[in-house]
mmCIF file of C-alpha atoms in Angstrom:
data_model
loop_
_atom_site.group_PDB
_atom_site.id
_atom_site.type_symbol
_atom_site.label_atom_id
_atom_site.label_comp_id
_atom_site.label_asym_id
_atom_site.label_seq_id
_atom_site.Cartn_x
_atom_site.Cartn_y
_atom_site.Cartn_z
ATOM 1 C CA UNK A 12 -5.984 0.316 7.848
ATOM 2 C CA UNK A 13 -4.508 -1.603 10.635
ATOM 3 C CA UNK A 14 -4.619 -0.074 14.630
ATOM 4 C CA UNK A 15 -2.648 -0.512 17.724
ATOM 5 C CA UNK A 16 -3.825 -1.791 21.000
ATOM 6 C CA UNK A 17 -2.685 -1.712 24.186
ATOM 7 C CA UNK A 18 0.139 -4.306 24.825
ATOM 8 C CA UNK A 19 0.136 -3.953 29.178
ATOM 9 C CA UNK A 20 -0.367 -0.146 30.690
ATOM 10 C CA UNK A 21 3.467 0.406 32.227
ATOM 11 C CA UNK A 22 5.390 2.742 29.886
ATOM 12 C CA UNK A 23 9.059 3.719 30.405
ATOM 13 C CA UNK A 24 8.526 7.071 28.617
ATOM 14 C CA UNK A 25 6.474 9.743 27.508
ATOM 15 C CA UNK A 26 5.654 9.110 23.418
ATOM 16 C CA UNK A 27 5.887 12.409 21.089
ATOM 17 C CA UNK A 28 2.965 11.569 18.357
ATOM 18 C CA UNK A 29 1.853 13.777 15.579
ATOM 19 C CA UNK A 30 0.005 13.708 12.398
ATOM 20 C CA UNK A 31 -0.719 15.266 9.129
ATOM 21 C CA UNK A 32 -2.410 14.815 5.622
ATOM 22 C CA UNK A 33 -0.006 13.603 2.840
ATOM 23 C CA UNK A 34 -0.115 10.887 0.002
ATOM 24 C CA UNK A 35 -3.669 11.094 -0.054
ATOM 25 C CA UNK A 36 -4.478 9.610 3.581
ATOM 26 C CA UNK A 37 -4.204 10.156 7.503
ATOM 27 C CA UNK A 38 -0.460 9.431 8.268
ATOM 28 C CA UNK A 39 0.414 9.503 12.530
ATOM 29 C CA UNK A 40 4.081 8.835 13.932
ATOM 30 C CA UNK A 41 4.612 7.810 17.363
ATOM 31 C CA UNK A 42 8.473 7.998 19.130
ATOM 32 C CA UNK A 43 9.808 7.797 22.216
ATOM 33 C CA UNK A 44 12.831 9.171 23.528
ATOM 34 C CA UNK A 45 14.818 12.620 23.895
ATOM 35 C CA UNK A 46 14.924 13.711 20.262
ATOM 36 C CA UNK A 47 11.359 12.139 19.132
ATOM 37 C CA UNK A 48 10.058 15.738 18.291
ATOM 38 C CA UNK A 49 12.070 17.059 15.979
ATOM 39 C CA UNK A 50 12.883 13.205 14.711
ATOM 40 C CA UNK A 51 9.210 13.024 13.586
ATOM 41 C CA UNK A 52 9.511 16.260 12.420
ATOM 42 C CA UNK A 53 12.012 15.317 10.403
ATOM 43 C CA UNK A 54 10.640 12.387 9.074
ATOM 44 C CA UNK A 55 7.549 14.456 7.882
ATOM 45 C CA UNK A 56 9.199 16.960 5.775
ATOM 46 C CA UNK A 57 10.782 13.651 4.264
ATOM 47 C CA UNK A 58 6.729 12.623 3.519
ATOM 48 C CA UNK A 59 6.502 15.820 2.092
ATOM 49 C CA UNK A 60 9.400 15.487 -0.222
ATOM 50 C CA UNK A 61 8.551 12.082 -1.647
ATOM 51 C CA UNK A 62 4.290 13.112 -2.142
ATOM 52 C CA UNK A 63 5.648 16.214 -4.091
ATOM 53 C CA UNK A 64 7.604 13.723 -6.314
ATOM 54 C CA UNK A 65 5.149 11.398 -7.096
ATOM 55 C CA UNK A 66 1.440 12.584 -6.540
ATOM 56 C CA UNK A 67 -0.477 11.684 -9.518
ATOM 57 C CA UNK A 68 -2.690 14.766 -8.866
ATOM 58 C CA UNK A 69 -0.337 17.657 -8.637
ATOM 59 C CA UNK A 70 0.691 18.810 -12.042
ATOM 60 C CA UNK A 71 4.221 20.145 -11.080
ATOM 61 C CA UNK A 72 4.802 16.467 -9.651
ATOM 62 C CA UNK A 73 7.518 13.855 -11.380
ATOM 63 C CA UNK A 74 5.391 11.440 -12.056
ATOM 64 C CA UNK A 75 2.647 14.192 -13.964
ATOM 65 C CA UNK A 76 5.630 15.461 -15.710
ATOM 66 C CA UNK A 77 6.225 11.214 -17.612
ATOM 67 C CA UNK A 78 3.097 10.909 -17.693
ATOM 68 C CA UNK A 79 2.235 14.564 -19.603
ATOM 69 C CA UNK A 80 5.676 13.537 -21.961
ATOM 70 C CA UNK A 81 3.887 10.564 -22.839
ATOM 71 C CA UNK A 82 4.983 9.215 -26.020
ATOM 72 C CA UNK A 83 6.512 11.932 -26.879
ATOM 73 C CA UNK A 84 10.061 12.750 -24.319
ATOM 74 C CA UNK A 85 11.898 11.351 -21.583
ATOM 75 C CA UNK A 86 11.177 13.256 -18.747
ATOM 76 C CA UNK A 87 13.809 13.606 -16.072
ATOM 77 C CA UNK A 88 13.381 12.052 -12.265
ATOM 78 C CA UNK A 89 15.007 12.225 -8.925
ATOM 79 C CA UNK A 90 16.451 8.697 -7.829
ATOM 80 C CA UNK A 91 13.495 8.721 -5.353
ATOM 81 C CA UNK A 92 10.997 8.515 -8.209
ATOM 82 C CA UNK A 93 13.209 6.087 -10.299
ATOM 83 C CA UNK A 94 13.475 4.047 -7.198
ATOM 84 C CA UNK A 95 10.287 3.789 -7.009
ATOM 85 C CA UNK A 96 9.000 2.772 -10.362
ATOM 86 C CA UNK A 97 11.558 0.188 -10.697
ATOM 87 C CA UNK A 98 9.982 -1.584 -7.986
ATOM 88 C CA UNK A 99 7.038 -0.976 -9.349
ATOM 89 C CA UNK A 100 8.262 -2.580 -12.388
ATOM 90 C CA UNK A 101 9.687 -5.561 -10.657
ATOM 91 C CA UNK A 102 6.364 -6.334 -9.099
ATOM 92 C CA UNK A 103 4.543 -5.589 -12.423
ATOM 93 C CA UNK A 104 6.369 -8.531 -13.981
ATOM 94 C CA UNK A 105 6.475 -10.865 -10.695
ATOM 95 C CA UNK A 106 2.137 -10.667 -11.102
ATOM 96 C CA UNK A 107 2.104 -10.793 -15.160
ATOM 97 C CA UNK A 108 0.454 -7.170 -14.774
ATOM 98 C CA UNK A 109 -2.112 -8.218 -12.095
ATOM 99 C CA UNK A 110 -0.103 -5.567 -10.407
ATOM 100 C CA UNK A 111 0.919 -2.568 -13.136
ATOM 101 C CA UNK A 112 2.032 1.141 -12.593
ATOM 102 C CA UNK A 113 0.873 2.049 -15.564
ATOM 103 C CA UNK A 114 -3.034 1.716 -14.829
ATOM 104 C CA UNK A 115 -3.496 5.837 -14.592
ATOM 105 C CA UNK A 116 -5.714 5.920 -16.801
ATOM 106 C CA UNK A 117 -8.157 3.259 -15.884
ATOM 107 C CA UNK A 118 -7.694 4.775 -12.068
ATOM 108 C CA UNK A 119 -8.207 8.655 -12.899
ATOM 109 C CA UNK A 120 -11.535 7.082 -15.290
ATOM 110 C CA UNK A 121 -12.813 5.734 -12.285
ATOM 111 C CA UNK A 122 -12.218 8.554 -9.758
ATOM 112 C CA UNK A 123 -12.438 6.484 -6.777
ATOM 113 C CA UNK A 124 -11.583 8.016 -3.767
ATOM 114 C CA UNK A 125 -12.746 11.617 -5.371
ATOM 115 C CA UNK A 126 -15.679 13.649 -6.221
ATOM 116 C CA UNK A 127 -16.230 12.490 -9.479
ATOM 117 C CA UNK A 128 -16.318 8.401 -8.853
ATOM 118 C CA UNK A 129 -18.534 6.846 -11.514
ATOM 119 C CA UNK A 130 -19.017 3.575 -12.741
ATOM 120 C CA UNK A 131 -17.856 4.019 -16.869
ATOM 121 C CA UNK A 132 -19.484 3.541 -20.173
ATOM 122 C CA UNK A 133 -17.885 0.228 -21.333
ATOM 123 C CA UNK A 134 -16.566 1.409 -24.389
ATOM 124 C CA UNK A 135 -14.547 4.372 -22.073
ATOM 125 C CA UNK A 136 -13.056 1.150 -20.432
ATOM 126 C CA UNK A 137 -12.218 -0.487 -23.054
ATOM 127 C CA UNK A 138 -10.455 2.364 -24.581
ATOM 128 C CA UNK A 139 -8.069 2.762 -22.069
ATOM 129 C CA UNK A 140 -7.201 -0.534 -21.283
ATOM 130 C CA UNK A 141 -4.726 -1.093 -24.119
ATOM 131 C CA UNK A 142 -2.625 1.574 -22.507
ATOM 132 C CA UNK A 143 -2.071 -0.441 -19.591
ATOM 133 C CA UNK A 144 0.982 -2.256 -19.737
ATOM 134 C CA UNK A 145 3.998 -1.754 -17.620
ATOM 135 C CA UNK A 146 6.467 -3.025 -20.561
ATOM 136 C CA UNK A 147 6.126 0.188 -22.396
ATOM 137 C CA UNK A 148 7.675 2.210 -19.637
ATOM 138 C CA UNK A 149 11.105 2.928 -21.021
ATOM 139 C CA UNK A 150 13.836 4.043 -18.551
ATOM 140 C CA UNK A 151 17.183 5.683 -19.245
ATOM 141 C CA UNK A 152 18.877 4.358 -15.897
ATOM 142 C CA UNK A 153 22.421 6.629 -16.909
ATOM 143 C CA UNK A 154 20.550 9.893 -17.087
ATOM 144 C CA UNK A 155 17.553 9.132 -14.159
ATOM 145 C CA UNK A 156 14.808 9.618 -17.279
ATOM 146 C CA UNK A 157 11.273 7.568 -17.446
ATOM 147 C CA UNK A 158 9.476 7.619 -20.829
ATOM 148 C CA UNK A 159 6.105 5.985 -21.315
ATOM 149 C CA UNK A 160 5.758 4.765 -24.767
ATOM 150 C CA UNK A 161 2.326 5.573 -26.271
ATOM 151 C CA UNK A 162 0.666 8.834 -25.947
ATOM 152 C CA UNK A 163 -2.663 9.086 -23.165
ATOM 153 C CA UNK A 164 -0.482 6.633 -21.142
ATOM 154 C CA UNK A 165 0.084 7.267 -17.318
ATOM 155 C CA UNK A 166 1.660 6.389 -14.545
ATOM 156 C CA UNK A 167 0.108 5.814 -10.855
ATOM 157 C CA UNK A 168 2.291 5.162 -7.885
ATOM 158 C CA UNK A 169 -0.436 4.954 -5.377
ATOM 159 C CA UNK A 170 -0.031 1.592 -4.291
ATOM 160 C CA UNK A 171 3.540 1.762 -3.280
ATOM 161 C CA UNK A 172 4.813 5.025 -2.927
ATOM 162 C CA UNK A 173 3.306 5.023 0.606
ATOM 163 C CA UNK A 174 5.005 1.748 1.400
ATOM 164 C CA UNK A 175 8.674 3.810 0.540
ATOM 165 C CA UNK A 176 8.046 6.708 2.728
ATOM 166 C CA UNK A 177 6.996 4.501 5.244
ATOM 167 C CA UNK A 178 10.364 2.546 4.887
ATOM 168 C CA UNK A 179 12.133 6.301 4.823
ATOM 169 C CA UNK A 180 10.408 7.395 7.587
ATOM 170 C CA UNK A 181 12.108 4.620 9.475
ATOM 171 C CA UNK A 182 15.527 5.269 8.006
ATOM 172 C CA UNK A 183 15.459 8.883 9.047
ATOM 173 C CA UNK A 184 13.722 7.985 12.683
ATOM 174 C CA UNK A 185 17.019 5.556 12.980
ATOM 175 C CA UNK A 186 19.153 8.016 11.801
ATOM 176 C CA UNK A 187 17.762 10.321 14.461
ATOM 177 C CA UNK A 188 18.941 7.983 17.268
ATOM 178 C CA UNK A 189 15.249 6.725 17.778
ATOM 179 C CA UNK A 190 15.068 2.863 19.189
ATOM 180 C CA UNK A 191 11.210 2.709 19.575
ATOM 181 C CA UNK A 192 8.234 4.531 17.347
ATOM 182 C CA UNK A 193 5.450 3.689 15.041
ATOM 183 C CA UNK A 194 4.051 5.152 11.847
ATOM 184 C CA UNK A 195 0.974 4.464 10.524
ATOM 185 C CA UNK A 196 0.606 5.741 6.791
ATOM 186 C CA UNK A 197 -2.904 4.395 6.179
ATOM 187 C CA UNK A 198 -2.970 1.111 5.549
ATOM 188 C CA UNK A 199 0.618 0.798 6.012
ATOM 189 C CA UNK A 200 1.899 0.016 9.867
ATOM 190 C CA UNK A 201 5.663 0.204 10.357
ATOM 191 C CA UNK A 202 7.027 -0.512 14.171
ATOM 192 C CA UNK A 203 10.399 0.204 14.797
ATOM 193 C CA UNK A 204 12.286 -1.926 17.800
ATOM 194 C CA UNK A 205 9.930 -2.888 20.602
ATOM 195 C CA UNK A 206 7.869 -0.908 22.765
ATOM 196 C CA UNK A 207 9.987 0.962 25.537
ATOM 197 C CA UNK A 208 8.784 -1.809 28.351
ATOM 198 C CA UNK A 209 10.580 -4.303 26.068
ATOM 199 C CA UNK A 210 7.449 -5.911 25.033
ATOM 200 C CA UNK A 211 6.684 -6.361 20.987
ATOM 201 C CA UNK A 212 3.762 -4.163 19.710
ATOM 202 C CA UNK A 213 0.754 -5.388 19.599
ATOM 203 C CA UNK A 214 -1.142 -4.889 16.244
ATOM 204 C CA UNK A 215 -5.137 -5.250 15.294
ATOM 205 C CA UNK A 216 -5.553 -5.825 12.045
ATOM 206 C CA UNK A 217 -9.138 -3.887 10.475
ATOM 207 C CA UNK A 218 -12.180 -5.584 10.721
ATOM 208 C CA UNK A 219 -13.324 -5.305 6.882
ATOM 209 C CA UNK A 220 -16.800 -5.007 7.559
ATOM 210 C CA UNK A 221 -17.022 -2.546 10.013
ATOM 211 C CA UNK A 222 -16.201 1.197 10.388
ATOM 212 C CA UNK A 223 -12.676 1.955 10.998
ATOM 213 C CA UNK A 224 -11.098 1.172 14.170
ATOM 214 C CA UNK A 225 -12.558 -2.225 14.614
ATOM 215 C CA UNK A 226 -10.461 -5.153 14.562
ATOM 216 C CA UNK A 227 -11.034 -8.611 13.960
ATOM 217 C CA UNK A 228 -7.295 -10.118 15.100
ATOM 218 C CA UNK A 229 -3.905 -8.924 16.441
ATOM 219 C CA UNK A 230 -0.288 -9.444 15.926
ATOM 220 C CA UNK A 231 2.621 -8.910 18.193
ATOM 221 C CA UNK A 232 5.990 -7.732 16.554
ATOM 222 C CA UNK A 233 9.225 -6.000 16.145
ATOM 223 C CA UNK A 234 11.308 -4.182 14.179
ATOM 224 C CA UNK A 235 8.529 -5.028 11.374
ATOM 225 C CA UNK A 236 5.824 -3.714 8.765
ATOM 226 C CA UNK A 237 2.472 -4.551 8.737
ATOM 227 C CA UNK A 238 0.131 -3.356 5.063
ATOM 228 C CA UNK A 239 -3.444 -4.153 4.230
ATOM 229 C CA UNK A 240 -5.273 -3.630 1.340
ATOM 230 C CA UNK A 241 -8.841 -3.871 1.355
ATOM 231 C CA UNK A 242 -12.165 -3.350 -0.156
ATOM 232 C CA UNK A 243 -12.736 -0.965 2.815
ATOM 233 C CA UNK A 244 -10.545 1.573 2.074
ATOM 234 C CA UNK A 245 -11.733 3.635 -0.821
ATOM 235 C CA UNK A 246 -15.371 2.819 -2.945
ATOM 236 C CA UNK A 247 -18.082 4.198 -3.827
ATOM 237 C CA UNK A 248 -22.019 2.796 -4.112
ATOM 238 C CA UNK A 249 -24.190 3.026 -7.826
ATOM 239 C CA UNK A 250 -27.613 1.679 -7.452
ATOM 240 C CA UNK A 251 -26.672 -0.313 -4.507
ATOM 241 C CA UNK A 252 -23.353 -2.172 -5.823
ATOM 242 C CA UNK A 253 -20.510 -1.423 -4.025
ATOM 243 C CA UNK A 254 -16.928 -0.857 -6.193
ATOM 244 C CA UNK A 255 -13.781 -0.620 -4.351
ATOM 245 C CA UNK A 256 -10.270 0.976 -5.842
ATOM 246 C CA UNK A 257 -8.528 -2.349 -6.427
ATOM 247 C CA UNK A 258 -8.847 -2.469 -10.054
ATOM 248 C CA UNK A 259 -8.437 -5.408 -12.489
ATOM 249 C CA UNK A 260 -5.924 -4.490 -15.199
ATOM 250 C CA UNK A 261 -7.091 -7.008 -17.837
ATOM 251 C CA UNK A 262 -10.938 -6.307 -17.441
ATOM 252 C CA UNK A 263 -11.420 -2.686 -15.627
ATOM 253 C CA UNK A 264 -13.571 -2.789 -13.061
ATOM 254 C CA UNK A 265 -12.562 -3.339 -9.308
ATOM 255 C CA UNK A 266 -11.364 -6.992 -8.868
ATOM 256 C CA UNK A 267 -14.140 -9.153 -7.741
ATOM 257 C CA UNK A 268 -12.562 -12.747 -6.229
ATOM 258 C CA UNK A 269 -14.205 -13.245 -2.782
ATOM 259 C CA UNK A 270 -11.422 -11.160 -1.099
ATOM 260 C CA UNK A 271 -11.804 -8.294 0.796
ATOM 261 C CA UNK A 272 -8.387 -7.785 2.478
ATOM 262 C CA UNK A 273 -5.049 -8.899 2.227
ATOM 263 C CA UNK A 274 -2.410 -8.247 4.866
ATOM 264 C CA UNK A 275 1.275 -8.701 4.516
ATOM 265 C CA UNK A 276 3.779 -8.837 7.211
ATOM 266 C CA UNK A 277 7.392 -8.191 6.101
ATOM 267 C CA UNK A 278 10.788 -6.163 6.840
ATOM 268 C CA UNK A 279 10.065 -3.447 4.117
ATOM 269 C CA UNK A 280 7.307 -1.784 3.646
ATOM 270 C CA UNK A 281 7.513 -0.637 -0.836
ATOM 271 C CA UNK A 282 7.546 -4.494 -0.924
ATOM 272 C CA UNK A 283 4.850 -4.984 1.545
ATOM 273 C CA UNK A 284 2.369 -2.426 0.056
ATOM 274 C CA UNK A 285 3.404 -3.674 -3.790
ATOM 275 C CA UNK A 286 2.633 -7.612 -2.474
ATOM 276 C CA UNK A 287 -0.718 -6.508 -0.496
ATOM 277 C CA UNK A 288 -2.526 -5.287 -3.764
ATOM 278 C CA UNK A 289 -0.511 -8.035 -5.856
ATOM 279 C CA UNK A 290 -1.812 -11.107 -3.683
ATOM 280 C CA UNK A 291 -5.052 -9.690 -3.445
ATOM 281 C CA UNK A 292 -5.402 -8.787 -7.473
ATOM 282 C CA UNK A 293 -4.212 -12.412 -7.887
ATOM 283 C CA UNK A 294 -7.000 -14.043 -5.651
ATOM 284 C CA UNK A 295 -6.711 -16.679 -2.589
ATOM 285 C CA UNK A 296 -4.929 -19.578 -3.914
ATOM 286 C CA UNK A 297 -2.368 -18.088 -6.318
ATOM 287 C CA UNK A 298 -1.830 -14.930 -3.745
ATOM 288 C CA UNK A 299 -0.360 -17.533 -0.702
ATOM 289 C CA UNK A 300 1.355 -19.764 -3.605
ATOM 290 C CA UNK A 301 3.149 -15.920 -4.769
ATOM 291 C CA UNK A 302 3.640 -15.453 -0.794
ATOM 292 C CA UNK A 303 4.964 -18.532 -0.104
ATOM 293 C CA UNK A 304 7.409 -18.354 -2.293
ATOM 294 C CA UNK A 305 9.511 -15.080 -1.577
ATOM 295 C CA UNK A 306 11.392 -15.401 1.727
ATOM 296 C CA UNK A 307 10.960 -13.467 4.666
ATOM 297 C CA UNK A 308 6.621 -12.532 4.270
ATOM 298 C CA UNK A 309 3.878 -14.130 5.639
ATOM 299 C CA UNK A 310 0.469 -12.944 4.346
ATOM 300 C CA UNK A 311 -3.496 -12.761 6.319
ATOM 301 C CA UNK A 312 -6.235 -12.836 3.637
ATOM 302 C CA UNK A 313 -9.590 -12.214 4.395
ATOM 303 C CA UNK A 314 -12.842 -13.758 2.643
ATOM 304 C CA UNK A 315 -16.069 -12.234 1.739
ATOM 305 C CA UNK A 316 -17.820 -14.883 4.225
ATOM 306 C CA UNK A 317 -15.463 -14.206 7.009
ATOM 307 C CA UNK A 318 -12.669 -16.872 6.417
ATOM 308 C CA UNK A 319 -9.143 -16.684 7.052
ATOM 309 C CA UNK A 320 -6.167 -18.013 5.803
ATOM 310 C CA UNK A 321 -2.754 -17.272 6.448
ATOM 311 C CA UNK A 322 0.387 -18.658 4.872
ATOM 312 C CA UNK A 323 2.678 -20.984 7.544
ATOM 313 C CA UNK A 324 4.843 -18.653 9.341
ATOM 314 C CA UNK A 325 1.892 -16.065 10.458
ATOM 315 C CA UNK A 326 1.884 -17.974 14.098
ATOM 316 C CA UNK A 327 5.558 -16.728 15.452
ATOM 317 C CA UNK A 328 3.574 -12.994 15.359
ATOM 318 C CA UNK A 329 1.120 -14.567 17.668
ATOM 319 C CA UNK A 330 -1.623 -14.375 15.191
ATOM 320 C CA UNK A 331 -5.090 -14.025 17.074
ATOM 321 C CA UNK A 332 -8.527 -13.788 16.003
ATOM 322 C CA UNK A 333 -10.193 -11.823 18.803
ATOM 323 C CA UNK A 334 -13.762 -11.885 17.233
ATOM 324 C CA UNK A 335 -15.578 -14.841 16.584
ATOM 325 C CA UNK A 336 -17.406 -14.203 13.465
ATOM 326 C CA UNK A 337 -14.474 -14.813 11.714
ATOM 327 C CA UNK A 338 -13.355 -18.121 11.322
ATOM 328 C CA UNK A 339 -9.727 -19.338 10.630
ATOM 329 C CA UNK A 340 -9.414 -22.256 7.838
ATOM 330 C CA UNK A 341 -6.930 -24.280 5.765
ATOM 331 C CA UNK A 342 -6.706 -24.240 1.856
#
């Protein structure tokens, strides 16, 4: 999760903030102006909307509906939820499946995040991951109907479908005549215009190591979006081994590369959220080579010894590392 700090004390205007539980974490909007309250209101009944749609966990949901069809029926979706998966398609293929919506299964075996988080028998791994593979999702795009292709396979939107409601939430704050606010969806920071003073927003990014709240550097934007993924954010411990929820596709067990976060700065925040677990399931070098090469990101990645590296436009955000354990270096 990434946190705001204070960017100078003068404020033109009282902020309207609120927050509630939805897509599985914390989410907190921030607006100023005259119709902030029910504009935040309104954005959260859009949250609402899009978690009914496509939480994994709720059996009446769109995305339990493919994924209880599986191999069997073509199950029908709103555009939301086809929206959605397509990206989650696109960025499937852009990683060669370091990325894949279809890892369900391997996720719900693992239970991270839940009661039940074990480490699995080998053999359960291994019997699941042949169903992981984003090319047998089938999609009707005439009548807005997903099929998966084999039977026990399953779909898992939980690394971007906070990144879309983040990027609705803006729409509708917009919409709403709004020209400054904030959103925080866990993980996933979205600033609209500048702060009311005029000044950019001044982001700190989560220390990895320590509890939340902590940073370890800041940012100053606009009219931007700001996602981490991280070890930090979901694990559990088994006889003193630490596994986090970023899962390897190919082998099954949480993705072990010397990373422990990955932040992407960007203008959208589905693509921001896909490319934060993408770069970081594809490791240091190859993750600022994928970065590099799509226009308009810039990327923060964090080592397990406290290294940084960021890809070559980070520095027009002011990029700051305000604690000196961490230590900023070149590939």
């Amino acid at each position: 999760m990434i946190f705001l700090t204070s960017c100078g004390k003068k404020e033109e205007a009282s902020p309207v903030t609120k927050t509630n539980f939805l897509l599985d974490t914390l989410i907190q909007i921030t607006a100023y102006g005259d119709n902030a309250e029910s504009a935040i209101n309104s954005a959260f009944d859009r949250i609402a909307e899009i978690h009914n749609k496509m939480n994994v966990n709720d059996e009446e949901s769109e995305i339990s509906r493919i994924n209880q069809l599986a191999g069997r029926d073509f199950a029908k979706v709103s555009q939301d939820t086809l929206y959605v998966i397509q990206k989650g398609l696109y960025y499937s293929s852009l990683s060669h499946g370091k990325f894949d919506i279809t890892i369900g299964p391997l996720v719900k075996l693992w239970g991270i995040g839940t009661e039940r988080a074990r480490v699995p028998d080998k053999n359960e791994i291994e019997s699941v991951l042949p169903l992981i593979n984003y090319q047998d999702v089938i999609i009707n795009q005439g009548k807005n109907e997903v099929m998966l292709k084999n039977e026990k396979m399953a779909l898992d939107l939980g690394a971007i479908a906070k990144g879309y409601a983040a990027d609705e939430v803006m729409r509708i704050l917009k919409e709403k005549g709004i020209k400054s606010a904030v959103a925080d969806l866990g993980g996933n920071i979205y600033v609209l215009g500048a702060k009311p003073n005029g000044k950019s927003w001044r982001i700190g990014i989560q220390n990895p190591f320590k509890p939340r709240g902590i940073t370890f550097a800041t940012l100053e934007v606009k009219d931007k979006t700001i996602v981490t993924s991280g070890t930090y954010e979901r694990f559990f411990v088994e006889n003193g081994k630490k596994y986090h929820h970023i899962l390897d596709t190919k082998k099954g067990y949480p993705v072990e590369n010397g990373l422990v976060s990955v932040t992407i700065i960007g203008d959208t925040s589905i693509d921001c959220d896909a490319l934060s677990t993408t770069a970081f399931a594809l490791g240091l070098e190859e993750g600022i080579k994928l970065i590099e090469s799509l226009k308009g990101y810039e990327a923060i990645f964090v080592t397990q010894d406290k290294k940084v590296y960021v890809t070559s436009g980070v520095n027009k955000y002011n990029f700051t590392i305000t604690d000196d354990e961490f230590k900023l270096e070149n590939l």
